PDB file of C-alpha atoms in Angstrom:
ATOM      1  CA  MET J   1       0.011   0.019  -0.023  1.00 50.00           C
ATOM      2  CA  ALA J   2       1.340   3.452  -1.026  1.00 51.00           C
ATOM      3  CA  SER J   3       2.002   5.903   1.755  1.00 54.00           C
ATOM      4  CA  PRO J   4      -0.041   9.220   1.968  1.00 51.00           C
ATOM      5  CA  ALA J   5       3.041  11.263   1.069  1.00 52.00           C
ATOM      6  CA  ALA J   6       3.315   9.384  -2.262  1.00 51.00           C
ATOM      7  CA  LEU J   7      -0.266  10.404  -3.188  1.00 51.00           C
ATOM      8  CA  ARG J   8       0.342  14.125  -2.638  1.00 57.00           C
ATOM      9  CA  PRO J   9       1.235  16.085  -5.777  1.00 56.00           C
ATOM     10  CA  SER J  10       4.706  17.689  -5.750  1.00 63.00           C
ATOM     11  CA  MET J  11       5.173  21.428  -5.588  1.00 62.00           C
ATOM     12  CA  GLY J  12       6.791  21.369  -9.147  1.00 65.00           C
ATOM     13  CA  ALA J  13       3.642  19.749 -10.584  1.00 66.00           C
ATOM     14  CA  ILE J  14       1.392  22.385  -9.048  1.00 67.00           C
ATOM     15  CA  MET J  15       3.585  25.227 -10.389  1.00 66.00           C
ATOM     16  CA  GLN J  16       3.657  23.703 -13.913  1.00 70.00           C
ATOM     17  CA  THR J  17      -0.138  23.483 -13.863  1.00 69.00           C
ATOM     18  CA  CYS J  18      -0.395  27.196 -12.951  1.00 64.00           C
ATOM     19  CA  ARG J  19       2.076  28.235 -15.723  1.00 69.00           C
ATOM     20  CA  SER J  20       0.113  26.199 -18.361  1.00 64.00           C
ATOM     21  CA  ALA J  21      -3.192  27.877 -17.275  1.00 58.00           C
ATOM     22  CA  ALA J  22      -1.579  31.392 -17.483  1.00 58.00           C
ATOM     23  CA  THR J  23      -0.123  30.768 -20.929  1.00 63.00           C
ATOM     24  CA  ALA J  24      -3.325  29.228 -22.330  1.00 56.00           C
ATOM     25  CA  PRO J  25      -5.085  31.320 -24.990  1.00 60.00           C
ATOM     26  CA  LYS J  26      -7.865  33.438 -23.811  1.00 59.00           C
ATOM     27  CA  VAL J  27     -11.342  33.158 -25.302  1.00 56.00           C
ATOM     28  CA  ALA J  28     -13.278  36.336 -25.938  1.00 55.00           C
ATOM     29  CA  VAL J  29     -16.717  36.245 -24.165  1.00 53.00           C
ATOM     30  CA  ALA J  30     -19.429  38.535 -25.340  1.00 56.00           C
ATOM     31  CA  VAL J  31     -20.829  40.566 -22.364  1.00 51.00           C
ATOM     32  CA  PRO J  32     -24.133  42.406 -22.867  1.00 55.00           C
ATOM     33  CA  VAL J  33     -23.811  46.051 -22.413  1.00 50.00           C
ATOM     34  CA  ARG J  34     -26.769  48.068 -21.104  1.00 52.00           C
ATOM     35  CA  ALA J  35     -27.667  51.426 -22.439  1.00 51.00           C
ATOM     36  CA  LEU J  36     -27.217  54.346 -20.184  1.00 49.00           C
ATOM     37  CA  SER J  37     -30.451  55.816 -18.911  1.00 50.00           C
ATOM     38  CA  THR J  38     -30.837  59.491 -19.873  1.00 50.00           C
ATOM     39  CA  SER J  39     -33.754  60.194 -17.448  1.00 50.00           C
ATOM     40  CA  ALA J  40     -33.228  63.169 -15.185  1.00 47.00           C
ATOM     41  CA  ALA J  41     -34.186  61.143 -12.102  1.00 49.00           C
ATOM     42  CA  LEU J  42     -31.399  58.597 -12.566  1.00 47.00           C
ATOM     43  CA  LEU J  43     -28.694  61.057 -13.683  1.00 46.00           C
ATOM     44  CA  LYS J  44     -29.112  63.148 -10.663  1.00 48.00           C
ATOM     45  CA  ARG J  45     -31.187  62.167  -7.677  1.00 53.00           C
ATOM     46  CA  HIS J  46     -31.286  65.497  -5.928  1.00 56.00           C
ATOM     47  CA  LYS J  47     -31.535  69.112  -7.118  1.00 61.00           C
ATOM     48  CA  TYR J  48     -30.266  71.111  -4.063  1.00 59.00           C
ATOM     49  CA  PRO J  49     -26.768  72.566  -4.330  1.00 61.00           C
ATOM     50  CA  THR J  50     -25.063  70.296  -1.812  1.00 60.00           C
ATOM     51  CA  ALA J  51     -26.505  67.173  -3.136  1.00 60.00           C
ATOM     52  CA  ARG J  52     -24.138  64.144  -3.793  1.00 58.00           C
ATOM     53  CA  VAL J  53     -23.794  62.905  -7.339  1.00 59.00           C
ATOM     54  CA  THR J  54     -22.853  59.368  -6.467  1.00 60.00           C
ATOM     55  CA  ARG J  55     -24.773  57.123  -4.056  1.00 62.00           C
ATOM     56  CA  ASP J  56     -23.271  56.185  -0.780  1.00 61.00           C
ATOM     57  CA  ASN J  57     -24.035  52.677   0.215  1.00 69.00           C
ATOM     58  CA  SER J  58     -23.217  53.241   3.898  1.00 70.00           C
ATOM     59  CA  LYS J  59     -26.414  53.853   5.856  1.00 68.00           C
ATOM     60  CA  GLN J  60     -24.499  55.257   8.890  1.00 68.00           C
ATOM     61  CA  ARG J  61     -22.269  57.674   6.979  1.00 66.00           C
ATOM     62  CA  GLY J  62     -21.938  60.951   8.770  1.00 65.00           C
ATOM     63  CA  GLU J  63     -23.289  59.733  12.143  1.00 72.00           C
ATOM     64  CA  SER J  64     -21.337  60.285  15.257  1.00 72.00           C
ATOM     65  CA  ALA J  65     -21.498  57.957  18.253  1.00 71.00           C
ATOM     66  CA  LEU J  66     -19.971  60.512  20.642  1.00 75.00           C
ATOM     67  CA  ARG J  67     -21.810  63.636  19.668  1.00 69.00           C
ATOM     68  CA  LYS J  68     -24.965  61.868  18.466  1.00 66.00           C
ATOM     69  CA  SER J  69     -25.151  63.911  15.362  1.00 69.00           C
ATOM     70  CA  GLY J  70     -27.302  63.124  12.354  1.00 65.00           C
ATOM     71  CA  THR J  71     -26.397  62.358   8.817  1.00 60.00           C
ATOM     72  CA  ARG J  72     -24.657  65.009   6.711  1.00 58.00           C
ATOM     73  CA  TRP J  73     -26.755  64.469   3.693  1.00 58.00           C
ATOM     74  CA  LYS J  74     -30.353  65.249   3.155  1.00 58.00           C
ATOM     75  CA  LEU J  75     -33.010  62.623   2.540  1.00 57.00           C
ATOM     76  CA  SER J  76     -34.575  61.863  -0.798  1.00 59.00           C
ATOM     77  CA  VAL J  77     -37.664  63.773   0.176  1.00 58.00           C
ATOM     78  CA  SER J  78     -35.892  67.021   0.918  1.00 59.00           C
ATOM     79  CA  ASP J  79     -36.883  68.456  -2.539  1.00 65.00           C
ATOM     80  CA  GLU J  80     -40.579  68.153  -1.705  1.00 68.00           C
ATOM     81  CA  PRO J  81     -42.159  70.882   0.419  1.00 73.00           C
ATOM     82  CA  LEU J  82     -43.684  69.572   3.708  1.00 75.00           C
ATOM     83  CA  PRO J  83     -47.290  70.553   4.385  1.00 81.00           C
ATOM     84  CA  GLU J  84     -47.919  72.723   7.348  1.00 87.00           C
ATOM     85  CA  PRO J  85     -50.727  71.876   9.774  1.00 88.00           C
ATOM     86  CA  VAL J  86     -53.757  74.162   9.860  1.00 89.00           C
ATOM     87  CA  PRO J  87     -54.195  75.990  13.208  1.00 91.00           C
ATOM     88  CA  ARG J  88     -57.041  74.638  15.396  1.00 87.00           C
ATOM     89  CA  GLU J  89     -58.796  78.049  15.343  1.00 89.00           C
ATOM     90  CA  GLU J  90     -59.011  77.952  11.539  1.00 90.00           C
ATOM     91  CA  LEU J  91     -60.577  74.452  11.407  1.00 89.00           C
ATOM     92  CA  PRO J  92     -64.378  74.383  10.510  1.00 89.00           C
ATOM     93  CA  PRO J  93     -66.660  73.413  13.421  1.00 87.00           C
ATOM     94  CA  ILE J  94     -67.637  69.802  13.578  1.00 85.00           C
ATOM     95  CA  GLN J  95     -71.373  69.245  13.689  1.00 85.00           C
ATOM     96  CA  VAL J  96     -72.173  66.545  16.359  1.00 83.00           C
ATOM     97  CA  ASP J  97     -75.578  64.986  16.782  1.00 84.00           C
ATOM     98  CA  GLU J  98     -76.790  65.430  20.334  1.00 83.00           C
ATOM     99  CA  ASN J  99     -78.951  62.224  20.037  1.00 84.00           C
ATOM    100  CA  HIS J 100     -76.395  60.002  18.277  1.00 85.00           C
ATOM    101  CA  GLY J 101     -76.384  56.413  19.326  1.00 83.00           C
ATOM    102  CA  LEU J 102     -72.652  56.392  20.153  1.00 85.00           C
ATOM    103  CA  TRP J 103     -73.237  58.559  23.196  1.00 86.00           C
ATOM    104  CA  ASP J 104     -74.823  55.540  24.781  1.00 86.00           C
ATOM    105  CA  PHE J 105     -71.413  54.000  25.156  1.00 87.00           C
ATOM    106  CA  PHE J 106     -70.574  56.523  27.877  1.00 86.00           C
ATOM    107  CA  TYR J 107     -72.158  57.043  31.278  1.00 85.00           C
ATOM    108  CA  ASP J 108     -71.505  60.784  31.094  1.00 83.00           C
ATOM    109  CA  ARG J 109     -70.566  62.995  28.113  1.00 79.00           C
ATOM    110  CA  GLU J 110     -68.187  64.980  30.328  1.00 79.00           C
ATOM    111  CA  THR J 111     -66.124  62.103  31.813  1.00 80.00           C
ATOM    112  CA  VAL J 112     -64.825  59.023  30.168  1.00 80.00           C
ATOM    113  CA  ALA J 113     -64.942  56.783  33.254  1.00 81.00           C
ATOM    114  CA  MET J 114     -66.882  56.876  36.415  1.00 81.00           C
ATOM    115  CA  ALA J 115     -65.378  57.039  39.958  1.00 82.00           C
ATOM    116  CA  PRO J 116     -65.164  53.751  41.898  1.00 82.00           C
ATOM    117  CA  LEU J 117     -67.814  54.934  44.237  1.00 83.00           C
ATOM    118  CA  GLU J 118     -70.194  55.499  41.324  1.00 82.00           C
ATOM    119  CA  HIS J 119     -69.430  52.070  39.949  1.00 80.00           C
ATOM    120  CA  THR J 120     -70.343  50.385  43.159  1.00 83.00           C
ATOM    121  CA  LYS J 121     -73.898  51.858  43.138  1.00 84.00           C
ATOM    122  CA  HIS J 122     -75.737  48.939  41.555  1.00 85.00           C
ATOM    123  CA  GLY J 123     -78.145  46.221  42.588  1.00 85.00           C
ATOM    124  CA  ARG J 124     -77.739  42.530  42.513  1.00 89.00           C
ATOM    125  CA  ALA J 125     -78.243  40.251  39.504  1.00 91.00           C
ATOM    126  CA  TRP J 126     -81.708  38.886  38.557  1.00 93.00           C
ATOM    127  CA  THR J 127     -82.361  35.407  39.685  1.00 93.00           C
ATOM    128  CA  VAL J 128     -83.792  32.692  37.469  1.00 93.00           C
ATOM    129  CA  SER J 129     -87.034  32.384  39.575  1.00 93.00           C
ATOM    130  CA  GLU J 130     -87.586  36.058  39.100  1.00 94.00           C
ATOM    131  CA  LEU J 131     -86.952  35.892  35.343  1.00 95.00           C
ATOM    132  CA  ARG J 132     -89.408  32.977  34.866  1.00 94.00           C
ATOM    133  CA  LYS J 133     -92.288  35.416  35.567  1.00 93.00           C
ATOM    134  CA  LYS J 134     -91.310  37.749  32.855  1.00 93.00           C
ATOM    135  CA  SER J 135     -92.847  37.732  29.391  1.00 94.00           C
ATOM    136  CA  TRP J 136     -90.888  37.319  26.146  1.00 93.00           C
ATOM    137  CA  ASP J 137     -90.933  41.188  25.476  1.00 94.00           C
ATOM    138  CA  ASP J 138     -89.632  41.911  29.056  1.00 94.00           C
ATOM    139  CA  LEU J 139     -86.773  39.458  28.687  1.00 95.00           C
ATOM    140  CA  HIS J 140     -85.946  40.924  25.252  1.00 95.00           C
ATOM    141  CA  ARG J 141     -85.761  44.432  26.603  1.00 95.00           C
ATOM    142  CA  LEU J 142     -83.815  43.323  29.702  1.00 95.00           C
ATOM    143  CA  TRP J 143     -81.289  41.535  27.478  1.00 96.00           C
ATOM    144  CA  TRP J 144     -80.431  44.567  25.415  1.00 95.00           C
ATOM    145  CA  VAL J 145     -80.257  46.778  28.607  1.00 93.00           C
ATOM    146  CA  CYS J 146     -77.523  44.394  29.765  1.00 94.00           C
ATOM    147  CA  VAL J 147     -75.724  44.473  26.490  1.00 94.00           C
ATOM    148  CA  LYS J 148     -75.750  48.337  26.645  1.00 93.00           C
ATOM    149  CA  GLU J 149     -74.391  48.204  30.209  1.00 92.00           C
ATOM    150  CA  ARG J 150     -71.616  45.870  29.228  1.00 93.00           C
ATOM    151  CA  ASN J 151     -70.676  48.172  26.336  1.00 92.00           C
ATOM    152  CA  ARG J 152     -70.400  51.072  28.740  1.00 90.00           C
ATOM    153  CA  ILE J 153     -68.261  49.121  31.170  1.00 91.00           C
ATOM    154  CA  ALA J 154     -65.904  47.974  28.357  1.00 92.00           C
ATOM    155  CA  THR J 155     -65.503  51.576  26.970  1.00 90.00           C
ATOM    156  CA  ALA J 156     -64.658  52.879  30.433  1.00 89.00           C
ATOM    157  CA  ASN J 157     -62.125  50.079  31.042  1.00 90.00           C
ATOM    158  CA  TRP J 158     -60.466  50.893  27.708  1.00 91.00           C
ATOM    159  CA  GLU J 159     -60.256  54.489  28.633  1.00 88.00           C
ATOM    160  CA  ARG J 160     -58.714  53.598  32.016  1.00 87.00           C
ATOM    161  CA  THR J 161     -56.099  51.334  30.314  1.00 88.00           C
ATOM    162  CA  LYS J 162     -55.227  53.969  27.620  1.00 87.00           C
ATOM    163  CA  SER J 163     -54.987  56.853  30.100  1.00 85.00           C
ATOM    164  CA  GLU J 164     -53.385  54.744  32.845  1.00 85.00           C
ATOM    165  CA  LEU J 165     -55.868  56.057  35.394  1.00 84.00           C
ATOM    166  CA  GLY J 166     -55.162  53.257  37.827  1.00 82.00           C
ATOM    167  CA  PHE J 167     -58.573  53.147  39.592  1.00 85.00           C
ATOM    168  CA  GLY J 168     -61.967  51.765  39.162  1.00 83.00           C
ATOM    169  CA  LEU J 169     -61.001  48.552  37.380  1.00 85.00           C
ATOM    170  CA  ALA J 170     -62.023  46.151  40.257  1.00 87.00           C
ATOM    171  CA  GLU J 171     -65.313  47.887  40.816  1.00 88.00           C
ATOM    172  CA  ALA J 172     -66.191  47.831  37.088  1.00 88.00           C
ATOM    173  CA  ASN J 173     -65.394  44.198  36.831  1.00 89.00           C
ATOM    174  CA  GLU J 174     -67.658  43.375  39.741  1.00 90.00           C
ATOM    175  CA  ARG J 175     -70.442  45.419  38.065  1.00 90.00           C
ATOM    176  CA  ASP J 176     -69.826  43.455  34.847  1.00 92.00           C
ATOM    177  CA  ARG J 177     -70.021  40.150  36.716  1.00 93.00           C
ATOM    178  CA  ASN J 178     -73.485  40.930  38.005  1.00 93.00           C
ATOM    179  CA  VAL J 179     -74.678  41.853  34.419  1.00 94.00           C
ATOM    180  CA  LYS J 180     -73.375  38.727  32.911  1.00 94.00           C
ATOM    181  CA  GLN J 181     -75.082  36.644  35.624  1.00 94.00           C
ATOM    182  CA  THR J 182     -78.375  38.243  34.651  1.00 95.00           C
ATOM    183  CA  MET J 183     -77.751  37.395  31.037  1.00 95.00           C
ATOM    184  CA  ARG J 184     -76.996  33.798  31.949  1.00 95.00           C
ATOM    185  CA  GLY J 185     -80.295  33.768  33.871  1.00 95.00           C
ATOM    186  CA  ILE J 186     -82.209  35.020  30.701  1.00 96.00           C
ATOM    187  CA  LYS J 187     -80.587  32.298  28.604  1.00 95.00           C
ATOM    188  CA  HIS J 188     -81.553  29.671  31.189  1.00 95.00           C
ATOM    189  CA  VAL J 189     -85.232  30.711  31.171  1.00 95.00           C
ATOM    190  CA  LEU J 190     -85.452  30.881  27.363  1.00 95.00           C
ATOM    191  CA  THR J 191     -83.896  27.385  27.193  1.00 95.00           C
ATOM    192  CA  GLU J 192     -86.400  26.040  29.609  1.00 95.00           C
ATOM    193  CA  ARG J 193     -89.217  27.556  27.582  1.00 94.00           C
ATOM    194  CA  PHE J 194     -87.822  26.152  24.369  1.00 94.00           C
ATOM    195  CA  TYR J 195     -87.766  22.659  25.786  1.00 95.00           C
ATOM    196  CA  ALA J 196     -91.358  23.070  27.166  1.00 93.00           C
ATOM    197  CA  TRP J 197     -92.475  24.121  23.661  1.00 91.00           C
ATOM    198  CA  GLU J 198     -90.865  21.064  22.115  1.00 91.00           C
ATOM    199  CA  ASP J 199     -92.533  18.763  24.561  1.00 90.00           C
ATOM    200  CA  ALA J 200     -95.888  20.531  23.980  1.00 88.00           C
ATOM    201  CA  VAL J 201     -95.623  19.932  20.194  1.00 88.00           C
ATOM    202  CA  LYS J 202     -94.884  16.274  20.693  1.00 87.00           C
ATOM    203  CA  LEU J 203     -97.945  15.916  22.898  1.00 86.00           C
ATOM    204  CA  ALA J 204    -100.083  17.830  20.440  1.00 84.00           C
ATOM    205  CA  GLU J 205     -99.047  15.514  17.596  1.00 84.00           C
ATOM    206  CA  GLN J 206    -100.393  12.597  19.633  1.00 83.00           C
ATOM    207  CA  ASP J 207    -103.580  14.272  20.849  1.00 83.00           C
ATOM    208  CA  PRO J 208    -106.692  13.607  18.620  1.00 80.00           C
ATOM    209  CA  GLU J 209    -108.355  16.799  19.779  1.00 81.00           C
ATOM    210  CA  ILE J 210    -105.546  18.917  18.330  1.00 81.00           C
ATOM    211  CA  ASP J 211    -105.024  19.528  14.656  1.00 81.00           C
ATOM    212  CA  LEU J 212    -101.708  21.446  14.049  1.00 79.00           C
ATOM    213  CA  SER J 213    -102.517  21.776  10.345  1.00 81.00           C
ATOM    214  CA  ASN J 214    -105.384  24.270  11.180  1.00 79.00           C
ATOM    215  CA  PRO J 215    -103.700  27.379  12.638  1.00 77.00           C
ATOM    216  CA  GLU J 216    -106.920  29.188  12.924  1.00 80.00           C
ATOM    217  CA  ASN J 217    -108.716  26.659  15.168  1.00 79.00           C
ATOM    218  CA  PRO J 218    -106.303  23.863  16.100  1.00 79.00           C
ATOM    219  CA  TYR J 219    -107.988  22.684  19.283  1.00 78.00           C
ATOM    220  CA  THR J 220    -111.428  21.124  19.278  1.00 77.00           C
ATOM    221  CA  PRO J 221    -112.230  19.427  22.582  1.00 77.00           C
ATOM    222  CA  SER J 222    -114.142  16.090  22.640  1.00 73.00           C
ATOM    223  CA  THR J 223    -116.426  17.228  25.509  1.00 68.00           C
ATOM    224  CA  PHE J 224    -117.708  20.066  23.386  1.00 60.00           C
ATOM    225  CA  LEU J 225    -118.691  17.555  20.556  1.00 57.00           C
ATOM    226  CA  GLU J 226    -120.416  15.315  23.074  1.00 60.00           C
ATOM    227  CA  ALA J 227    -122.378  18.192  24.440  1.00 61.00           C
ATOM    228  CA  GLU J 228    -123.563  19.110  20.906  1.00 59.00           C
ATOM    229  CA  GLU J 229    -124.566  15.497  20.143  1.00 61.00           C
ATOM    230  CA  THR J 230    -126.456  15.291  23.406  1.00 66.00           C
ATOM    231  CA  ALA J 231    -128.394  18.487  22.738  1.00 65.00           C
ATOM    232  CA  GLU J 232    -129.172  17.377  19.192  1.00 68.00           C
ATOM    233  CA  GLY J 233    -130.378  13.886  20.398  1.00 65.00           C
ATOM    234  CA  ALA J 234    -132.708  15.554  23.091  1.00 64.00           C
ATOM    235  CA  GLU J 235    -134.231  17.870  20.540  1.00 68.00           C
ATOM    236  CA  ALA J 236    -134.848  14.922  18.175  1.00 67.00           C
ATOM    237  CA  SER J 237    -136.426  12.799  20.903  1.00 65.00           C
ATOM    238  CA  GLU J 238    -138.669  15.694  21.958  1.00 67.00           C
ATOM    239  CA  ALA J 239    -139.812  16.264  18.460  1.00 61.00           C
ATOM    240  CA  GLN J 240    -140.512  12.591  17.984  1.00 62.00           C
ATOM    241  CA  SER J 241    -142.598  12.441  21.174  1.00 58.00           C
ATOM    242  CA  THR J 242    -144.721  15.340  20.085  1.00 57.00           C
ATOM    243  CA  THR J 243    -145.474  13.796  16.770  1.00 57.00           C
ATOM    244  CA  GLU J 244    -146.162  10.156  17.795  1.00 56.00           C
ATOM    245  CA  ILE J 245    -147.943  10.446  21.154  1.00 55.00           C
ATOM    246  CA  ASP J 246    -151.794  11.192  21.049  1.00 58.00           C
ATOM    247  CA  PRO J 247    -152.956  13.291  23.991  1.00 58.00           C
ATOM    248  CA  THR J 248    -156.404  11.417  23.929  1.00 63.00           C
ATOM    249  CA  THR J 249    -154.703   8.213  24.825  1.00 60.00           C
ATOM    250  CA  ILE J 250    -153.204   9.538  27.987  1.00 57.00           C
ATOM    251  CA  PRO J 251    -155.274   8.258  31.084  1.00 58.00           C
ATOM    252  CA  SER J 252    -156.624  10.843  33.483  1.00 58.00           C
ATOM    253  CA  SER J 253    -155.161  11.460  36.887  1.00 54.00           C
ATOM    254  CA  LYS J 254    -158.449  10.576  38.602  1.00 51.00           C
ATOM    255  CA  SER J 255    -158.578   7.048  37.086  1.00 49.00           C
ATOM    256  CA  GLN J 256    -154.971   6.557  38.108  1.00 48.00           C
ATOM    257  CA  ALA J 257    -155.748   7.603  41.664  1.00 49.00           C
ATOM    258  CA  GLU J 258    -158.798   5.316  41.900  1.00 50.00           C
ATOM    259  CA  ALA J 259    -156.987   2.299  40.643  1.00 48.00           C
ATOM    260  CA  PRO J 260    -156.388  -0.299  43.325  1.00 50.00           C
ATOM    261  CA  ARG J 261    -152.933  -0.888  44.601  1.00 46.00           C
ATOM    262  CA  VAL J 262    -151.390  -4.213  44.184  1.00 38.00           C
TER     263      VAL J 262
END
């Protein structure tokens, strides 16, 4: 087996290879040449007197870490005039609707958030037993009153977080908890009524006295039909008795009294 040193090329062979590559004839390669753009924006980027002709690729050129100075060269937007803000006194007045619906997101139009003492002035949540006595319209109105109250609480909490007020968050969360408990009670009552309605429909389909295909008069009780049949039968029997019985054949009361007893 040959040693590793025998497999290595000698320095003379390497130099000979380099000389042959240097003395080899060169082949001309056609390189595409792009036409120079003659647009004014590419020939000169800026128009001010101290503008640089060539582009500097260093983004930190001219900055000083000790003196914290800015760049020496102007930005590319320096040629455009910057707009000046209009003074507040010259702005046209903004027409605001006094009865706009967005005002309902605030408790007061003068303050963005109530004080903690004002937030604690609220009652307890509605219980399920109390909500069972309410009609559909009452539950509908109470639901949207709770939605409006939760929107107000969320708006006040957002203003507290944005302005870093640092008060009233715990009281607002307690108020929101009672409102959510009332809304859960409304859902519970409506679910109970829905299940009761489903059971009533199933019983009505099995009841012969109820015809769900007749929305005007779906219920016809059987006792009402029996009473009508009884009245019609009595009238018929009375009419038959008046036509068939002859009054002359009826015995007198005197003869019935004189008749001997058995």
